[in-house]
mmCIF file of C-alpha atoms in Angstrom:
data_model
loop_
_atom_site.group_PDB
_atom_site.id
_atom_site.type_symbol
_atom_site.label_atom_id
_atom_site.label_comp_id
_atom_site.label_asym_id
_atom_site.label_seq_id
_atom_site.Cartn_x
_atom_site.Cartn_y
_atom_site.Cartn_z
ATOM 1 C CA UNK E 1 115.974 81.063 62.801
ATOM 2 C CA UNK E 2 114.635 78.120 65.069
ATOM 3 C CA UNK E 3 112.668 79.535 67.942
ATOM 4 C CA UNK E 4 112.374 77.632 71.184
ATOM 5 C CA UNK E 5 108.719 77.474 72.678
ATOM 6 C CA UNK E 6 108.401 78.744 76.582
ATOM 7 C CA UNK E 7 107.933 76.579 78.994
ATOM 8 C CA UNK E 8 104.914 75.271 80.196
ATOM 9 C CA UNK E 9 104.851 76.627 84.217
ATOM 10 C CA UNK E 10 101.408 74.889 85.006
ATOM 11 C CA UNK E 11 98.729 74.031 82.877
ATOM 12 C CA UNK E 12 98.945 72.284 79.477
ATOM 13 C CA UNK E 13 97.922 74.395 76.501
ATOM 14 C CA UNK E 14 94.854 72.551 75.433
ATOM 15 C CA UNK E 15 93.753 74.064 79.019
ATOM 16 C CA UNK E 16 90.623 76.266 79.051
ATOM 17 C CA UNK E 17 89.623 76.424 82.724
ATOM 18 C CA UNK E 18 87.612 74.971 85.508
ATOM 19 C CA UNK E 19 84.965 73.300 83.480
ATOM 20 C CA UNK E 20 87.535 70.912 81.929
ATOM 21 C CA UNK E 21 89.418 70.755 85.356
ATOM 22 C CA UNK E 22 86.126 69.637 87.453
ATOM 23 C CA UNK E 23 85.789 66.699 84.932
ATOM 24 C CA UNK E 24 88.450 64.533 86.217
ATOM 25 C CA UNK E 25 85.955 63.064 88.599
ATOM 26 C CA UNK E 26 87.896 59.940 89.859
ATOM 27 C CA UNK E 27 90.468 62.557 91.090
ATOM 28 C CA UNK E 28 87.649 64.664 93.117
ATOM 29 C CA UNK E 29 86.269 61.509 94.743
ATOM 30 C CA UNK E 30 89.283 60.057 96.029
ATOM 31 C CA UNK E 31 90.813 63.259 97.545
ATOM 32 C CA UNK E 32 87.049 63.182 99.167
ATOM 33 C CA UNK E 33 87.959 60.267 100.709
ATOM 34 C CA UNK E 34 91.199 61.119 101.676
ATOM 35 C CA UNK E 35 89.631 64.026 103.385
ATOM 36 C CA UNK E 36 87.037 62.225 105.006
ATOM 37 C CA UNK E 37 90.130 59.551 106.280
ATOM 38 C CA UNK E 38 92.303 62.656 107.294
ATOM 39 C CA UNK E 39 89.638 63.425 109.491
ATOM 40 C CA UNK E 40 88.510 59.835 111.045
ATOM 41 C CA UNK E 41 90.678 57.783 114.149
ATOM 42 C CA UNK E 42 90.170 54.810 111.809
ATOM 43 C CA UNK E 43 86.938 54.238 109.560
ATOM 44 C CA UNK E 44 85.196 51.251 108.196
ATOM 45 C CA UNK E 45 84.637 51.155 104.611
ATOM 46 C CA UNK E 46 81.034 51.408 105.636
ATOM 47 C CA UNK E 47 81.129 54.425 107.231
ATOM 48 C CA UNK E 48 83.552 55.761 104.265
ATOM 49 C CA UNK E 49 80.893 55.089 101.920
ATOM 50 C CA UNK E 50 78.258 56.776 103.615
ATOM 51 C CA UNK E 51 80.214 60.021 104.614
ATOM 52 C CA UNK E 52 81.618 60.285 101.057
ATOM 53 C CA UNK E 53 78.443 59.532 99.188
ATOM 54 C CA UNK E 54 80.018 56.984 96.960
ATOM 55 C CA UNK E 55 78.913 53.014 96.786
ATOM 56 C CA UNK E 56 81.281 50.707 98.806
ATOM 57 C CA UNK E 57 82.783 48.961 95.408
ATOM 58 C CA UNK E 58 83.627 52.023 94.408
ATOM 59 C CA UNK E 59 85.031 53.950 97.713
ATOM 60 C CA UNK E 60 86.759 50.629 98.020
ATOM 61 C CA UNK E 61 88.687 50.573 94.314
ATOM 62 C CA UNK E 62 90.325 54.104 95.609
ATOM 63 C CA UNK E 63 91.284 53.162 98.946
ATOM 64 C CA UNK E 64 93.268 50.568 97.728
ATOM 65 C CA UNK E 65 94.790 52.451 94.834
ATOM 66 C CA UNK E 66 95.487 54.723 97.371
ATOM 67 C CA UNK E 67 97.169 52.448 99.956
ATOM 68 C CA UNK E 68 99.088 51.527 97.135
ATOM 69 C CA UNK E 69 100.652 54.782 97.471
ATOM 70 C CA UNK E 70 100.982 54.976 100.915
ATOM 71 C CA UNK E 71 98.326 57.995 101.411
ATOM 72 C CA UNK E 72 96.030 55.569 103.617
ATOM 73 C CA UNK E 73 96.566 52.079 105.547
ATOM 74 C CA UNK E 74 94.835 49.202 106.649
ATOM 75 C CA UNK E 75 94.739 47.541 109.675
ATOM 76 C CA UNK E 76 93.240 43.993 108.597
ATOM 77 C CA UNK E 77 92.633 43.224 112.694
ATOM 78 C CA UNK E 78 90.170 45.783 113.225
ATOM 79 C CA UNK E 79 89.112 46.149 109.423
ATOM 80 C CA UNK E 80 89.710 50.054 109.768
ATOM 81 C CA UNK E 81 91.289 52.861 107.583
ATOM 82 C CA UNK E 82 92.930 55.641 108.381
ATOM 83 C CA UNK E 83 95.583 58.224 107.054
ATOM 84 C CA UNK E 84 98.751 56.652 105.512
ATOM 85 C CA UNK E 85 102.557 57.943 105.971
ATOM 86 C CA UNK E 86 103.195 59.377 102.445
ATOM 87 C CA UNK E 87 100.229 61.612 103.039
ATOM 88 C CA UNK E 88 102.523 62.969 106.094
ATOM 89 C CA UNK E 89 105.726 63.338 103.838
ATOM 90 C CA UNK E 90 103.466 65.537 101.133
ATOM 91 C CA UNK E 91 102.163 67.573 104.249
ATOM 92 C CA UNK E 92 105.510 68.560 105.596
ATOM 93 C CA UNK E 93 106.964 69.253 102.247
ATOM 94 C CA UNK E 94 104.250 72.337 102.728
ATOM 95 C CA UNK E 95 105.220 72.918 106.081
ATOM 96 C CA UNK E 96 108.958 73.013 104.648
ATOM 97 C CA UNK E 97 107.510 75.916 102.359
ATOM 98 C CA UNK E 98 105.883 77.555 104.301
ATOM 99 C CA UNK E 99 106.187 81.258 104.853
ATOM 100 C CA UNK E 100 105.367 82.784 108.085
ATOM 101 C CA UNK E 101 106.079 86.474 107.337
ATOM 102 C CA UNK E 102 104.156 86.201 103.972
ATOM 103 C CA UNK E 103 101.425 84.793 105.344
ATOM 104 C CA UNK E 104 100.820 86.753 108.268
ATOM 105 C CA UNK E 105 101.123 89.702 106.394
ATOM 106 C CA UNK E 106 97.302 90.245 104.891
ATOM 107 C CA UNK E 107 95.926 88.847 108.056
ATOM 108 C CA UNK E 108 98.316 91.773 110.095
ATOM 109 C CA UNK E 109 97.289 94.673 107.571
ATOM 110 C CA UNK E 110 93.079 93.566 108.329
ATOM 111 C CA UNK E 111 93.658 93.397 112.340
ATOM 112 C CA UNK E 112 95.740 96.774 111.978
ATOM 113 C CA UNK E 113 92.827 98.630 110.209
ATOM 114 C CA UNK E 114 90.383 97.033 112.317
ATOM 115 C CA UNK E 115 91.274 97.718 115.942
ATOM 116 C CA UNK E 116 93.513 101.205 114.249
ATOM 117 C CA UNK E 117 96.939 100.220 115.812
ATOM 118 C CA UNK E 118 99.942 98.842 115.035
ATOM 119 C CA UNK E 119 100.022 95.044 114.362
ATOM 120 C CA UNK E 120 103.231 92.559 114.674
ATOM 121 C CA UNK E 121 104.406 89.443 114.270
ATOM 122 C CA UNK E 122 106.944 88.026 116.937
ATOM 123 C CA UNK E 123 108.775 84.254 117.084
ATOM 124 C CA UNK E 124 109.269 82.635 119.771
ATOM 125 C CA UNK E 125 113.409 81.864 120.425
ATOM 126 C CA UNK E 126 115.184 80.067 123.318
ATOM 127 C CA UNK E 127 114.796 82.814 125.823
ATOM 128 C CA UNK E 128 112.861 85.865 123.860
ATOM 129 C CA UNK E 129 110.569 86.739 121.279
ATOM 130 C CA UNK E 130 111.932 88.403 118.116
ATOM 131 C CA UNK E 131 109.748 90.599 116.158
ATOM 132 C CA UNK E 132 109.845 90.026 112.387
ATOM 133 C CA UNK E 133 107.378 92.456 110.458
ATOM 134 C CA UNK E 134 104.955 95.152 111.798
ATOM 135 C CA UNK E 135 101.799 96.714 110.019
ATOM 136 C CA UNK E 136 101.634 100.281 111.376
ATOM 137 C CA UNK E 137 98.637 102.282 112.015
ATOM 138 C CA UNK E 138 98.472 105.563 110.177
ATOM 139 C CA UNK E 139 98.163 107.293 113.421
ATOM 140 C CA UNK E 140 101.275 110.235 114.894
ATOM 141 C CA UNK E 141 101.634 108.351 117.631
ATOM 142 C CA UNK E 142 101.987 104.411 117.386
ATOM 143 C CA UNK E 143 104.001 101.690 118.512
ATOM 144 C CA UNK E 144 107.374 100.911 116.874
ATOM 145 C CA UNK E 145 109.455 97.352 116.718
ATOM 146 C CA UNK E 146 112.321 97.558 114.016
ATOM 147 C CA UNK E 147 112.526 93.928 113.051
ATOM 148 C CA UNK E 148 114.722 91.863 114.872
ATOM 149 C CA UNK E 149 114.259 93.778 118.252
ATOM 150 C CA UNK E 150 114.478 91.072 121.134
ATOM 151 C CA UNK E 151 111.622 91.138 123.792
ATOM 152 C CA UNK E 152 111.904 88.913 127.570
ATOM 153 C CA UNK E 153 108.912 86.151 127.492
ATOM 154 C CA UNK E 154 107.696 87.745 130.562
ATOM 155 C CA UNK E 155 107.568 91.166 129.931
ATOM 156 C CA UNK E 156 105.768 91.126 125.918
ATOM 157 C CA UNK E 157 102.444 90.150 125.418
ATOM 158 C CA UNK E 158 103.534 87.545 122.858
ATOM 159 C CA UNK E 159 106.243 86.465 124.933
ATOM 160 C CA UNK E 160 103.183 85.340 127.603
ATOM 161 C CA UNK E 161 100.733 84.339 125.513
ATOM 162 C CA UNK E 162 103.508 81.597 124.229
ATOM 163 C CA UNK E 163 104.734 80.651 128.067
ATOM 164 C CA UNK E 164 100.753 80.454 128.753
ATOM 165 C CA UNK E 165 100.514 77.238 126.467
ATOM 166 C CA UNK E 166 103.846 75.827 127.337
ATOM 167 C CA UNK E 167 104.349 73.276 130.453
ATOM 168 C CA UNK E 168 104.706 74.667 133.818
ATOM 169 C CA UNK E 169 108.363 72.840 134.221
ATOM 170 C CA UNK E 170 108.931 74.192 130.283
ATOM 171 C CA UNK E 171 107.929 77.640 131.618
ATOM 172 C CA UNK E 172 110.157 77.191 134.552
ATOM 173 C CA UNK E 173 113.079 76.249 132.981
ATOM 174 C CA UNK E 174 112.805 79.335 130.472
ATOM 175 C CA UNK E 175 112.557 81.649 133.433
ATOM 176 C CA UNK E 176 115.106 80.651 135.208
ATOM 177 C CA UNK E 177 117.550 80.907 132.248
ATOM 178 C CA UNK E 178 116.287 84.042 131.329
ATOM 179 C CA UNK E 179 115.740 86.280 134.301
ATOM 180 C CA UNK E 180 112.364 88.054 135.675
ATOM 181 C CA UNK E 181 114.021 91.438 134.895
ATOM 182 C CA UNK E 182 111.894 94.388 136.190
ATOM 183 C CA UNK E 183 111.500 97.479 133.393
ATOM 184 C CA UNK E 184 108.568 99.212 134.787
ATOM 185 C CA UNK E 185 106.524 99.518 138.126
ATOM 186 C CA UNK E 186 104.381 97.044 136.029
ATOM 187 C CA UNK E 187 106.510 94.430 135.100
ATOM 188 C CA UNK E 188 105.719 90.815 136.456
ATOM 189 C CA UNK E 189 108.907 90.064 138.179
ATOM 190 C CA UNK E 190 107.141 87.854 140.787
ATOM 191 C CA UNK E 191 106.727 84.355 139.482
ATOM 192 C CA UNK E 192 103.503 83.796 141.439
ATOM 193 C CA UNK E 193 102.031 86.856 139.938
ATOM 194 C CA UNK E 194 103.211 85.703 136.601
ATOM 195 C CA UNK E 195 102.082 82.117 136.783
ATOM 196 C CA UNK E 196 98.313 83.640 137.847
ATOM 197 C CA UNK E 197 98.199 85.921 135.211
ATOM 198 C CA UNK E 198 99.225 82.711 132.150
ATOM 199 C CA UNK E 199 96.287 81.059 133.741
ATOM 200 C CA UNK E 200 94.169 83.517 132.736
ATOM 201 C CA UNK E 201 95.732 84.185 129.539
ATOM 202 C CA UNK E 202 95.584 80.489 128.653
ATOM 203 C CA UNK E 203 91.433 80.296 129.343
ATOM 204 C CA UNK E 204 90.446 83.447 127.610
ATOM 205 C CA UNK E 205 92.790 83.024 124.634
ATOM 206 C CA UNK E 206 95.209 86.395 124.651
ATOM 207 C CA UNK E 207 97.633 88.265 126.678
ATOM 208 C CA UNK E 208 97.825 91.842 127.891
ATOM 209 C CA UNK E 209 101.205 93.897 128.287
ATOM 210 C CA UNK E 210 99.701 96.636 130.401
ATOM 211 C CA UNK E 211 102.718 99.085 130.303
ATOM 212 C CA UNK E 212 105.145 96.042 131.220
ATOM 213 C CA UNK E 213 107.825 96.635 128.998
ATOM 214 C CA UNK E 214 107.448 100.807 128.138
ATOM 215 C CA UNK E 215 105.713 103.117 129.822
ATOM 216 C CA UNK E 216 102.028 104.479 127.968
ATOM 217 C CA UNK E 217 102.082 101.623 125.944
ATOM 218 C CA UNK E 218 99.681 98.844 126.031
ATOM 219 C CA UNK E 219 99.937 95.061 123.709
ATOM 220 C CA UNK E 220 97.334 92.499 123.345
ATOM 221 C CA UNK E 221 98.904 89.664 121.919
ATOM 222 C CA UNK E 222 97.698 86.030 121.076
ATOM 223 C CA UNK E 223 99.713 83.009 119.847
ATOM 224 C CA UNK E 224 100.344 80.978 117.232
ATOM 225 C CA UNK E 225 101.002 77.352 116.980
ATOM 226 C CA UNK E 226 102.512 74.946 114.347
ATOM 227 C CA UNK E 227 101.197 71.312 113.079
ATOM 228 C CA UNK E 228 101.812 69.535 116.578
ATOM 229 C CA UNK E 229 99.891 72.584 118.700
ATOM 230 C CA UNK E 230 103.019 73.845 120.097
ATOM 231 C CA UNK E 231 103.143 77.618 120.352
ATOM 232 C CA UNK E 232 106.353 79.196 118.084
ATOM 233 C CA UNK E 233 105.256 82.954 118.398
ATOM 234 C CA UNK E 234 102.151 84.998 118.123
ATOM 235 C CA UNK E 235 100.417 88.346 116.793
ATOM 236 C CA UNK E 236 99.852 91.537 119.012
ATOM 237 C CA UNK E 237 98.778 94.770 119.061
ATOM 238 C CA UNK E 238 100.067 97.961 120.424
ATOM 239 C CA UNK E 239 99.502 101.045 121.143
ATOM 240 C CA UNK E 240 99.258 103.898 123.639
ATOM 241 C CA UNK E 241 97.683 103.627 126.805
ATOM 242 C CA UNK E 242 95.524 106.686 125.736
ATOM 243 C CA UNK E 243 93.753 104.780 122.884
ATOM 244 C CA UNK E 244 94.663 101.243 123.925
ATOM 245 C CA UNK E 245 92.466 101.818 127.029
ATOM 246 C CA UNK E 246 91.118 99.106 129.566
ATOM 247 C CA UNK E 247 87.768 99.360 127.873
ATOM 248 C CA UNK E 248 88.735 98.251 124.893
ATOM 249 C CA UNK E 249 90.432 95.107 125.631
ATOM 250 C CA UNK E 250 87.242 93.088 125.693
ATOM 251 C CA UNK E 251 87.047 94.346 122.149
ATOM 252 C CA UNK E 252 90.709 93.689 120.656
ATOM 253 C CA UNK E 253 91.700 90.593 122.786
ATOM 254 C CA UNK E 254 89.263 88.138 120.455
ATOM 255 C CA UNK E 255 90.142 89.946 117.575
ATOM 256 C CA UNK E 256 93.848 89.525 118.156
ATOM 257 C CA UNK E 257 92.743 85.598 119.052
ATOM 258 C CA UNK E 258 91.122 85.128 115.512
ATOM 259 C CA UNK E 259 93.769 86.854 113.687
ATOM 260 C CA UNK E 260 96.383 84.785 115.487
ATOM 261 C CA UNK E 261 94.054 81.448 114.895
ATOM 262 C CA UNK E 262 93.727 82.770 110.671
ATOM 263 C CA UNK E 263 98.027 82.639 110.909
ATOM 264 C CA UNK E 264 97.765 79.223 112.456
ATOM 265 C CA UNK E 265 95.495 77.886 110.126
ATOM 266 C CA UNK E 266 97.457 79.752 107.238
ATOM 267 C CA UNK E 267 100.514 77.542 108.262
ATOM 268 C CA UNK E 268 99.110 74.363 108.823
ATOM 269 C CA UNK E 269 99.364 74.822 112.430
ATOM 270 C CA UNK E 270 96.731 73.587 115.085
ATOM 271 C CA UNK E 271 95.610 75.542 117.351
ATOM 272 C CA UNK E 272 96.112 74.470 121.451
ATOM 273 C CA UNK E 273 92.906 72.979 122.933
#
């Protein structure tokens, strides 16, 4: 009986690890130049040489193999290189992969047993945020968001660390179709008060829902931001008042910043100046 040999998924058989992969050195210098191009506003093949280590004959032979391919271009008037369109097209088919929820996830579970609450993950839609997956601490009493629960912009701490790196007449617009609803003695219903508190969440990085939305409950939340720096959601972290105490929000606000900045780098995202 014939027997049919599996597949291949990803490496050939003659494979036996990284010492034979590191050998294909033509390959390793010319994604050091693309690199190197990726990160430049248009270098000479001077300064591409010198940053990459290589001689210019030779930095030159893969640039133009390269632009051959349409991962870098040339402008000929001011003798410059720089990043080409198909490198663009291989970038978003990544970004068209990409997994928010599964990515998030490890970076959720470290922030939950670091600061001991309960970490989510919300998306920004056209008027709310919409929590998709929650860590939980291990603690009796914790926060709880059953995924797909809807939250107003103005009254979640991811909901205002989004608005706080949107536009002012973006902001405005979202406001006015959604509503300042009031839900606690707390809530930011005033769109002065709300505008001066963005401000601040904007310059230190993360957002506070001090008892906005439920009563004893405290979130510290900080945003995330896809490949043109445009927020679409954020991580937070909640708990009760009792635990989630003033004093500690110096502590978890740049934690919650770094964990949402590891999710934006996870995605491909840049984060907002």
């Amino acid at each position: 009986m014939e027997t049919t040999e599996k597949r291949q998924r990803g490496r050939p058989r003659a494979f036996n690890g990284p010492s034979e992969a590191s050998s294909v050195q033509s390959l390793d210098r010319a994604l050091r130049i693309l690199a190197i191009v990726a990160e430049g506003s248009g270098l000479s093949l001077s300064e591409i040489s010198a940053q990459s280590g290589l001689a210019a004959s030779t930095a030159y032979r893969m640039l133009t193999t390269m632009q051959n391919h349409g991962m870098v271009e040339f402008d000929t008037g001011d003798q410059l290189w720089s990043i080409g369109v198909e490198t663009y097209r291989m970038g978003a088919a990544f970004l068209r992969r990409r997994k928010l929820v599964d990515r998030a996830r490890v970076v959720m579970q470290e922030l939950m047993e670091r600061t001991g609450e309960t970490a989510n993950l919300g998306v920004a839609e056209d008027d709310c945020v919409v929590f998709v997956s929650q860590v939980e601490t291990h603690q009796a009493i914790r926060a709880f968001f059953r995924p797909g629960t809807r939250s107003p912009f103005h009254a979640s701490g991811i909901g205002k660390a989004v608005l706080a790196h949107l536009e002012p007449e973006r902001v405005g617009t979202i406001l006015r179709k959604a509503g300042l609803q009031r839900f606690t003695d707390r809530t930011l219903s005033d769109i002065s008060a709300l505008a001066h508190d963005l401000a601040r969440i904007k310059l230190r990085g993360w957002s506070v829902d001090d008892e906005e939305r439920h009563p004893g409950m405290r979130c510290v939340a900080s945003a995330i931001f896809n490949e043109f720096g445009e927020p679409i959601g954020g991580v937070s972290v909640s708990g009760p008042t009792v635990r989630v105490t003033p004093e500690r929000l110096a502590e978890i606000g740049p934690l919650v910043r770094d964990a949402a900045a590891e999710v934006t780098r996870m995605i491909g995202g840049v984060s907002s100046a």
